[in-house]
Tab-separated table of C-alpha atoms and ligand atoms in Angstrom:
chain	number	residue	atom	x	y	z
A	1	MET	CA	-21.053	14.272	6.312
A	2	ILE	CA	-18.835	11.335	7.086
A	3	GLY	CA	-20.304	8.642	9.309
A	4	PHE	CA	-18.473	5.708	10.875
A	5	GLU	CA	-21.120	3.000	11.042
A	6	LYS	CA	-20.674	-0.379	12.630
A	7	THR	CA	-22.856	-3.214	13.844
A	8	VAL	CA	-21.605	-5.684	16.439
A	9	LYS	CA	-22.590	-9.359	16.184
A	10	HIS	CA	-21.777	-12.341	18.378
A	11	ALA	CA	-21.442	-16.075	17.939
A	12	ARG	CA	-21.607	-18.515	20.850
A	13	ILE	CA	-19.719	-21.819	20.906
A	14	LEU	CA	-18.622	-24.406	23.435
A	15	ASN	CA	-14.881	-23.994	23.225
A	16	PRO	CA	-12.675	-27.152	23.318
A	17	LEU	CA	-9.681	-24.978	24.236
A	18	LYS	CA	-11.516	-23.845	27.367
A	19	ASN	CA	-12.831	-27.218	28.544
A	20	PHE	CA	-16.002	-26.741	26.432
A	21	GLU	CA	-17.098	-23.680	28.367
A	22	GLU	CA	-19.381	-21.302	26.523
A	23	ASP	CA	-17.375	-18.702	24.616
A	24	THR	CA	-18.476	-15.613	22.713
A	25	ILE	CA	-16.829	-14.461	19.482
A	26	THR	CA	-17.308	-10.857	18.427
A	27	PHE	CA	-17.667	-9.592	14.848
A	28	GLU	CA	-17.984	-5.977	13.812
A	29	TYR	CA	-19.499	-5.156	10.440
A	30	ARG	CA	-18.022	-1.803	9.459
A	31	THR	CA	-19.170	0.253	6.482
A	32	ASP	CA	-16.564	2.162	4.513
A	33	PRO	CA	-17.668	5.804	4.869
A	34	LEU	CA	-17.123	6.522	1.150
A	35	THR	CA	-17.859	3.327	-0.778
A	36	GLY	CA	-20.264	1.551	1.569
A	37	ARG	CA	-18.226	-1.655	1.291
A	38	ASN	CA	-18.326	-3.962	4.304
A	39	THR	CA	-15.282	-4.940	6.323
A	40	THR	CA	-15.679	-7.441	9.130
A	41	VAL	CA	-13.416	-6.820	12.089
A	42	ILE	CA	-12.731	-10.050	13.944
A	43	LYS	CA	-11.366	-9.563	17.429
A	44	GLY	CA	-8.620	-12.026	18.322
A	45	MET	CA	-7.940	-13.096	14.715
A	46	LEU	CA	-4.481	-11.476	14.556
A	47	ASN	CA	-3.388	-13.628	17.459
A	48	TYR	CA	-4.874	-16.732	15.790
A	49	VAL	CA	-3.101	-16.204	12.420
A	50	SER	CA	0.122	-14.707	13.782
A	51	ARG	CA	2.010	-18.005	13.473
A	52	PHE	CA	1.615	-17.772	9.671
A	53	LEU	CA	2.891	-14.218	9.523
A	54	THR	CA	6.402	-14.809	10.804
A	55	SER	CA	9.199	-15.969	8.527
A	56	ASP	CA	11.604	-18.861	8.588
A	57	SER	CA	14.868	-16.908	8.307
A	58	GLU	CA	16.724	-19.885	6.839
A	59	ALA	CA	14.119	-20.331	4.065
A	60	LEU	CA	14.253	-16.597	3.391
A	61	ASN	CA	18.055	-16.577	3.141
A	62	VAL	CA	18.021	-19.532	0.737
A	63	LEU	CA	15.609	-17.639	-1.536
A	64	VAL	CA	17.663	-14.432	-1.338
A	65	GLU	CA	20.795	-16.258	-2.478
A	66	LYS	CA	19.024	-18.358	-5.113
A	67	THR	CA	17.356	-15.341	-6.726
A	68	ARG	CA	20.531	-13.241	-6.591
A	69	VAL	CA	22.264	-15.474	-9.166
A	70	ASN	CA	20.400	-14.375	-12.295
A	71	CYS	CA	18.823	-11.188	-10.994
A	72	PRO	CA	18.421	-8.659	-13.835
A	73	PHE	CA	18.013	-5.776	-11.382
A	74	CYS	CA	21.349	-6.157	-9.569
A	75	PRO	CA	23.784	-3.336	-10.528
A	76	GLU	CA	26.067	-5.565	-12.653
A	77	SER	CA	23.157	-6.655	-14.895
A	78	VAL	CA	20.796	-3.709	-15.014
A	79	LYS	CA	22.302	-2.197	-18.165
A	80	THR	CA	22.580	-5.472	-20.066
A	81	LYS	CA	19.515	-7.425	-18.940
A	82	THR	CA	16.692	-4.891	-18.572
A	83	PRO	CA	14.542	-3.370	-21.356
A	84	MET	CA	14.993	0.220	-22.529
A	85	PHE	CA	12.507	2.868	-23.628
A	86	THR	CA	12.362	3.446	-27.386
A	87	PRO	CA	14.397	6.483	-28.577
A	88	ASP	CA	11.287	8.451	-29.550
A	89	PHE	CA	10.077	8.161	-25.957
A	90	LEU	CA	13.375	8.676	-24.150
A	91	ALA	CA	16.700	9.127	-25.950
A	92	GLU	CA	18.745	7.940	-22.930
A	93	GLY	CA	16.749	4.667	-22.771
A	94	ARG	CA	16.464	4.550	-18.976
A	95	ILE	CA	15.960	7.119	-16.182
A	96	PHE	CA	18.492	7.267	-13.341
A	97	VAL	CA	17.863	9.189	-10.103
A	98	GLY	CA	20.205	8.390	-7.183
A	99	ASP	CA	20.207	4.586	-6.926
A	100	ALA	CA	16.843	4.300	-8.690
A	101	VAL	CA	16.586	3.089	-12.282
A	102	ILE	CA	13.342	3.457	-14.267
A	103	ILE	CA	12.814	0.936	-17.079
A	104	PRO	CA	9.913	-0.416	-19.138
A	105	ASN	CA	8.570	-3.785	-18.014
A	106	LEU	CA	9.438	-6.845	-20.124
A	107	LEU	CA	5.876	-8.125	-19.940
A	108	GLY	CA	3.611	-5.620	-18.252
A	109	HIS	CA	0.140	-5.285	-16.792
A	110	ALA	CA	-1.111	-2.260	-18.769
A	111	GLU	CA	-0.309	-0.472	-21.993
A	112	GLN	CA	2.256	1.493	-20.018
A	113	SER	CA	3.930	-0.776	-17.511
A	114	VAL	CA	7.149	0.510	-16.047
A	115	LEU	CA	9.434	-0.509	-13.188
A	116	ALA	CA	11.441	1.556	-10.746
A	117	ILE	CA	14.363	-0.491	-9.418
A	118	LEU	CA	14.835	1.053	-5.993
A	119	SER	CA	18.106	-0.162	-4.621
A	120	ARG	CA	21.547	-1.494	-5.524
A	121	GLU	CA	21.008	-4.164	-2.860
A	122	HIS	CA	19.326	-7.396	-3.951
A	123	HIS	CA	17.420	-7.761	-0.690
A	124	LEU	CA	16.386	-5.256	1.929
A	125	LYS	CA	14.865	-5.784	5.331
A	126	LEU	CA	11.791	-3.596	5.749
A	127	ARG	CA	13.619	-1.176	8.016
A	128	GLU	CA	16.196	-0.631	5.232
A	129	PHE	CA	13.726	1.119	2.895
A	130	THR	CA	15.065	4.607	3.645
A	131	PRO	CA	13.192	7.823	2.806
A	132	LYS	CA	15.952	8.692	0.294
A	133	LEU	CA	15.660	5.392	-1.545
A	134	LEU	CA	11.877	5.786	-1.833
A	135	PHE	CA	12.108	9.494	-2.707
A	136	ASP	CA	14.573	8.809	-5.558
A	137	GLY	CA	12.283	6.079	-6.875
A	138	PHE	CA	9.330	8.483	-6.774
A	139	LYS	CA	11.269	11.281	-8.460
A	140	GLY	CA	12.407	8.998	-11.270
A	141	SER	CA	8.860	7.711	-11.713
A	142	ALA	CA	7.473	11.272	-11.760
A	143	LYS	CA	9.986	12.097	-14.527
A	144	TYR	CA	8.646	9.166	-16.508
A	145	LEU	CA	5.029	10.295	-15.927
A	146	LYS	CA	5.889	13.797	-17.103
A	147	ARG	CA	7.354	12.424	-20.316
A	148	LEU	CA	4.349	10.122	-20.742
A	149	SER	CA	1.918	13.025	-20.382
A	150	GLN	CA	3.790	14.863	-23.178
A	151	VAL	CA	3.995	11.923	-25.559
A	152	GLU	CA	0.700	10.153	-24.876
A	153	PRO	CA	-1.632	12.554	-23.027
A	154	GLN	CA	-4.582	10.162	-23.378
A	155	ILE	CA	-2.860	7.698	-20.995
A	156	ARG	CA	-3.769	9.633	-17.895
A	157	PHE	CA	-4.486	7.173	-15.087
A	158	PRO	CA	-1.295	6.062	-13.316
A	159	ALA	CA	-1.027	3.898	-10.220
A	160	PHE	CA	2.159	3.060	-8.341
A	161	VAL	CA	2.259	-0.467	-6.964
A	162	PHE	CA	4.756	-2.149	-4.641
A	163	ASN	CA	4.760	-5.925	-4.321
A	164	TYR	CA	7.659	-6.787	-2.070
A	165	LEU	CA	8.684	-10.433	-2.000
A	166	THR	CA	6.785	-13.528	-3.071
A	167	PRO	CA	4.026	-13.422	-0.379
A	168	ALA	CA	3.090	-10.010	-1.847
A	169	GLY	CA	2.865	-11.416	-5.383
A	170	SER	CA	6.267	-10.415	-6.733
A	171	SER	CA	8.175	-12.782	-9.004
A	172	ILE	CA	11.385	-10.759	-8.639
A	173	PHE	CA	13.037	-10.435	-5.241
A	174	HIS	CA	15.064	-7.301	-5.922
A	175	PRO	CA	13.284	-4.211	-4.415
A	176	HIS	CA	11.246	-2.460	-7.087
A	177	MET	CA	8.032	-0.546	-7.655
A	178	GLN	CA	5.644	-0.764	-10.605
A	179	ILE	CA	4.206	2.230	-12.402
A	180	LEU	CA	1.085	1.209	-14.296
A	181	ALA	CA	-0.599	3.761	-16.540
A	182	ARG	CA	-3.706	3.350	-18.675
A	183	ASP	CA	-6.259	5.349	-20.592
A	184	ARG	CA	-8.855	4.093	-18.105
A	185	PRO	CA	-8.672	3.972	-14.295
A	186	PHE	CA	-8.307	0.759	-12.315
A	187	HIS	CA	-11.576	-0.360	-10.752
A	188	LEU	CA	-10.791	0.921	-7.247
A	189	VAL	CA	-9.701	4.330	-8.548
A	190	LYS	CA	-12.846	4.609	-10.668
A	191	LEU	CA	-15.020	3.688	-7.682
A	192	LEU	CA	-13.272	6.169	-5.372
A	193	MET	CA	-13.513	8.961	-7.956
A	194	GLU	CA	-17.222	8.325	-8.611
A	195	LYS	CA	-18.076	8.138	-4.918
A	196	SER	CA	-15.941	11.222	-4.151
A	197	GLN	CA	-17.698	13.183	-6.885
A	198	ALA	CA	-21.123	12.185	-5.535
A	199	TYR	CA	-20.033	13.130	-1.999
A	200	TYR	CA	-18.840	16.506	-3.260
A	201	ALA	CA	-22.120	17.115	-5.053
A	202	SER	CA	-24.245	16.433	-1.978
A	203	ASN	CA	-21.981	17.895	0.738
A	204	LYS	CA	-20.335	20.792	-1.157
A	205	SER	CA	-16.989	19.708	0.310
A	206	SER	CA	-14.257	17.171	-0.426
A	207	TYR	CA	-14.582	13.749	1.205
A	208	TRP	CA	-10.800	13.617	1.589
A	209	LEU	CA	-10.605	16.983	3.309
A	210	ASP	CA	-13.530	16.051	5.565
A	211	LEU	CA	-11.939	12.674	6.351
A	212	THR	CA	-8.541	14.125	7.294
A	213	SER	CA	-10.055	16.856	9.467
A	214	LYS	CA	-12.402	14.386	11.163
A	215	GLU	CA	-9.641	11.824	11.813
A	216	LYS	CA	-6.972	14.371	12.810
A	217	GLU	CA	-5.995	13.849	16.470
A	218	GLY	CA	-8.531	10.991	16.632
A	219	GLU	CA	-7.927	7.384	17.692
A	220	ARG	CA	-6.979	6.206	14.171
A	221	HIS	CA	-4.625	9.082	13.294
A	222	LEU	CA	-0.915	8.239	13.075
A	223	LEU	CA	1.175	11.183	11.889
A	224	GLU	CA	1.594	13.987	9.366
A	225	THR	CA	4.593	14.208	7.022
A	226	GLY	CA	4.764	17.293	4.791
A	227	ASP	CA	1.066	17.707	3.884
A	228	VAL	CA	0.521	13.936	3.887
A	229	GLU	CA	-1.807	12.573	6.586
A	230	TRP	CA	-1.355	8.989	7.815
A	231	LEU	CA	-4.102	7.007	9.513
A	232	VAL	CA	-5.533	3.537	9.946
A	233	PRO	CA	-8.744	3.294	7.879
A	234	PHE	CA	-12.002	2.735	9.784
A	235	ALA	CA	-12.957	-0.143	7.436
A	236	PRO	CA	-9.708	-1.496	5.927
A	237	LEU	CA	-9.690	-3.001	2.427
A	238	ARG	CA	-7.619	-6.021	3.438
A	239	GLY	CA	-6.969	-5.415	7.111
A	240	LEU	CA	-3.521	-6.822	7.883
A	241	ASN	CA	-1.714	-3.842	9.401
A	242	GLU	CA	-3.333	-1.652	6.767
A	243	VAL	CA	-2.420	2.033	6.767
A	244	GLN	CA	-3.827	4.822	4.585
A	245	ALA	CA	-2.187	8.090	3.529
A	246	ILE	CA	-3.797	11.130	1.924
A	247	VAL	CA	-1.892	13.843	0.057
A	248	LYS	CA	-3.981	16.872	0.941
A	249	GLY	CA	-5.385	18.933	-1.914
A	250	LYS	CA	-3.484	17.191	-4.749
A	251	SER	CA	-5.561	15.108	-7.119
A	252	ASN	CA	-2.914	13.627	-9.425
A	253	LEU	CA	0.699	12.536	-9.152
A	254	LEU	CA	2.049	15.275	-11.442
A	255	GLU	CA	0.772	17.891	-8.965
A	256	LEU	CA	3.053	16.602	-6.198
A	257	SER	CA	6.005	18.776	-5.166
A	258	ASP	CA	9.213	17.466	-3.582
A	259	ARG	CA	7.712	18.235	-0.175
A	260	GLU	CA	4.858	15.794	-0.800
A	261	TRP	CA	7.010	13.091	-2.417
A	262	ARG	CA	9.313	13.367	0.591
A	263	GLY	CA	6.295	13.195	2.912
A	264	LEU	CA	5.173	9.958	1.252
A	265	ALA	CA	8.714	8.512	1.356
A	266	GLU	CA	9.166	9.378	5.035
A	267	GLY	CA	5.794	7.966	6.032
A	268	ILE	CA	6.268	4.708	4.102
A	269	SER	CA	9.725	4.300	5.601
A	270	LYS	CA	8.339	4.757	9.139
A	271	ILE	CA	5.470	2.295	8.654
A	272	LEU	CA	7.850	-0.272	7.099
A	273	GLU	CA	10.066	0.120	10.152
A	274	PHE	CA	7.020	-0.669	12.272
A	275	TYR	CA	6.310	-3.765	10.131
A	276	HIS	CA	9.944	-4.851	10.530
A	277	ASN	CA	9.689	-4.365	14.273
A	278	GLN	CA	6.617	-6.669	14.298
A	279	GLY	CA	8.566	-9.371	12.427
A	280	TYR	CA	7.240	-8.853	8.875
A	281	ILE	CA	9.318	-9.139	5.712
A	282	SER	CA	6.819	-8.524	2.907
A	283	PHE	CA	4.336	-5.780	1.975
A	284	ASN	CA	2.065	-4.245	-0.678
A	285	ILE	CA	1.469	-0.575	-1.407
A	286	ILE	CA	-0.863	1.140	-3.869
A	287	LEU	CA	-0.581	4.871	-4.616
A	288	LEU	CA	-3.665	6.124	-6.441
A	289	SER	CA	-3.990	9.145	-8.710
A	290	GLY	CA	-6.765	11.033	-10.458
A	291	PRO	CA	-6.341	11.868	-14.165
A	292	LEU	CA	-2.996	13.512	-14.979
A	293	ASN	CA	-4.160	16.438	-17.023
A	294	GLU	CA	-6.801	17.959	-14.776
A	295	HIS	CA	-7.256	18.961	-11.161
A	296	LEU	CA	-10.214	17.454	-9.325
A	297	ASP	CA	-11.434	19.363	-6.273
A	298	TYR	CA	-13.224	16.253	-5.051
A	299	PHE	CA	-10.359	13.747	-5.146
A	300	ASP	CA	-6.982	13.511	-3.356
A	301	VAL	CA	-4.006	11.314	-4.218
A	302	ASN	CA	-4.059	8.527	-1.641
A	303	LEU	CA	-2.165	5.432	-0.620
A	304	ARG	CA	-2.789	2.114	1.102
A	305	MET	CA	-0.177	-0.229	2.482
A	306	MET	CA	-0.287	-3.522	4.303
A	307	SER	CA	2.043	-6.236	5.519
A	308	ARG	CA	1.800	-9.731	3.995
A	309	PRO	CA	2.417	-13.197	5.453
A	310	GLY	CA	5.891	-14.547	6.074
A	311	ILE	CA	8.023	-16.935	4.041
A	312	GLN	CA	7.648	-20.437	5.467
A	313	PRO	CA	7.526	-24.016	4.198
A	314	PHE	CA	3.759	-24.086	4.989
A	315	CYS	CA	3.070	-21.593	2.126
A	316	PHE	CA	0.197	-19.828	3.867
A	317	THR	CA	-1.498	-17.003	1.943
A	318	ASP	CA	-3.985	-14.408	3.169
A	319	ALA	CA	-5.309	-14.063	-0.411
A	320	TRP	CA	-8.217	-16.469	0.146
A	321	ALA	CA	-11.733	-16.624	-1.264
A	322	LEU	CA	-13.461	-14.008	0.864
A	323	PRO	CA	-11.403	-10.972	-0.181
A	324	TYR	CA	-10.541	-12.395	-3.624
A	325	PHE	CA	-13.929	-13.580	-4.873
A	326	LEU	CA	-16.516	-12.234	-2.434
A	327	TRP	CA	-15.020	-8.707	-2.526
A	328	ASP	CA	-15.602	-8.178	1.190
A	329	GLY	CA	-13.060	-6.786	3.591
A	330	GLU	CA	-11.808	-8.436	6.733
A	331	ALA	CA	-9.622	-6.994	9.451
A	332	VAL	CA	-7.786	-9.271	11.867
A	333	GLU	CA	-7.580	-6.583	14.539
A	334	GLU	CA	-9.553	-3.482	15.518
A	335	PRO	CA	-8.149	-0.571	13.460
A	336	GLU	CA	-7.988	1.583	16.609
A	337	LYS	CA	-5.785	-1.013	18.321
A	338	LEU	CA	-3.412	-1.108	15.329
A	339	ALA	CA	-3.232	2.696	15.315
A	340	GLU	CA	-2.363	2.653	19.003
A	341	ARG	CA	0.432	0.122	18.407
A	342	VAL	CA	1.877	2.191	15.546
A	343	ARG	CA	1.732	5.406	17.587
A	344	VAL	CA	3.483	3.760	20.549
A	345	PHE	CA	6.208	2.482	18.197
A	346	LEU	CA	6.750	5.905	16.592
A	347	LYS	CA	6.889	7.552	20.006
A	348	GLU	CA	9.436	5.041	21.326
A	349	LYS	CA	11.555	5.554	18.207
A	350	LYS	CA	11.699	9.314	18.786
A	351	LYS	CA	13.177	8.871	22.287
B	1	ZN	ZN1	19.070	-8.266	-7.562
């Protein structure tokens, strides 16, 4: 059974902003229902850090123009400046689907490190990531994975990663997604698979199925898009507008049909529109898969996305020691409050 456990703690201070009156700060220690990892929810923190999350539009524009000059991913350079697959892997050298171009990475992060260039535009605002653009990128990447599974079936753990703009860790401005594939899972995937298997063994049911049915219609649920459920996690990993998606009943990326790829694309596009509406310009996404060549009843393909700080001369980063080194989670707002804000936005948009 899934439990949502939290403990509330308080700190008392004499607050200089309130004429040194006694003030109480509230912390919630929340336990991730699958992994047991702690995330501390700090009420009022979003308001406190919000000045670092906005962007200086002039600084952003300068960077857009500066990086456009020698960008290898812009349409005029993509065929002359980007790597190609070797002929034994793919005779055509690159995969094209709509505006998406799939290429090997020049210097990657795994033995199979591939990029999906998503757009002909050098820079997109977050509301300009359309479902079609994301869907084409996914379809091209799925084509690559299919070829990979034929040529090198032992490389069976893929993860899709978006780092959009420098605050999200990207060195290239032009919108793109990474496809990383290895013979061994990334640490988080391994942990989730192990914990999911243990849950299955003791509960005789899938954690992911139990989670989606428990959260459905609840205070953290956001929407459903073609068999993909969207929610705000009870104990976020990083906690800045973090959203989770679960592709129901599919354990690896090669099992996904167009309906599910479209569901992911539509959901991402909607959440990015929400981020845009809140003034954000940068984000990360991870899309996690079980092993390619087998179906796991206890694991579902799942996604996490979050907004990142803005571009400003102050160079603030939210990648500080607590999440980086101490491996704890921290959320700057109650997940239920974020879910409410997203739901209100989606409802307003429909009108
Ligand atoms: Zn470009």
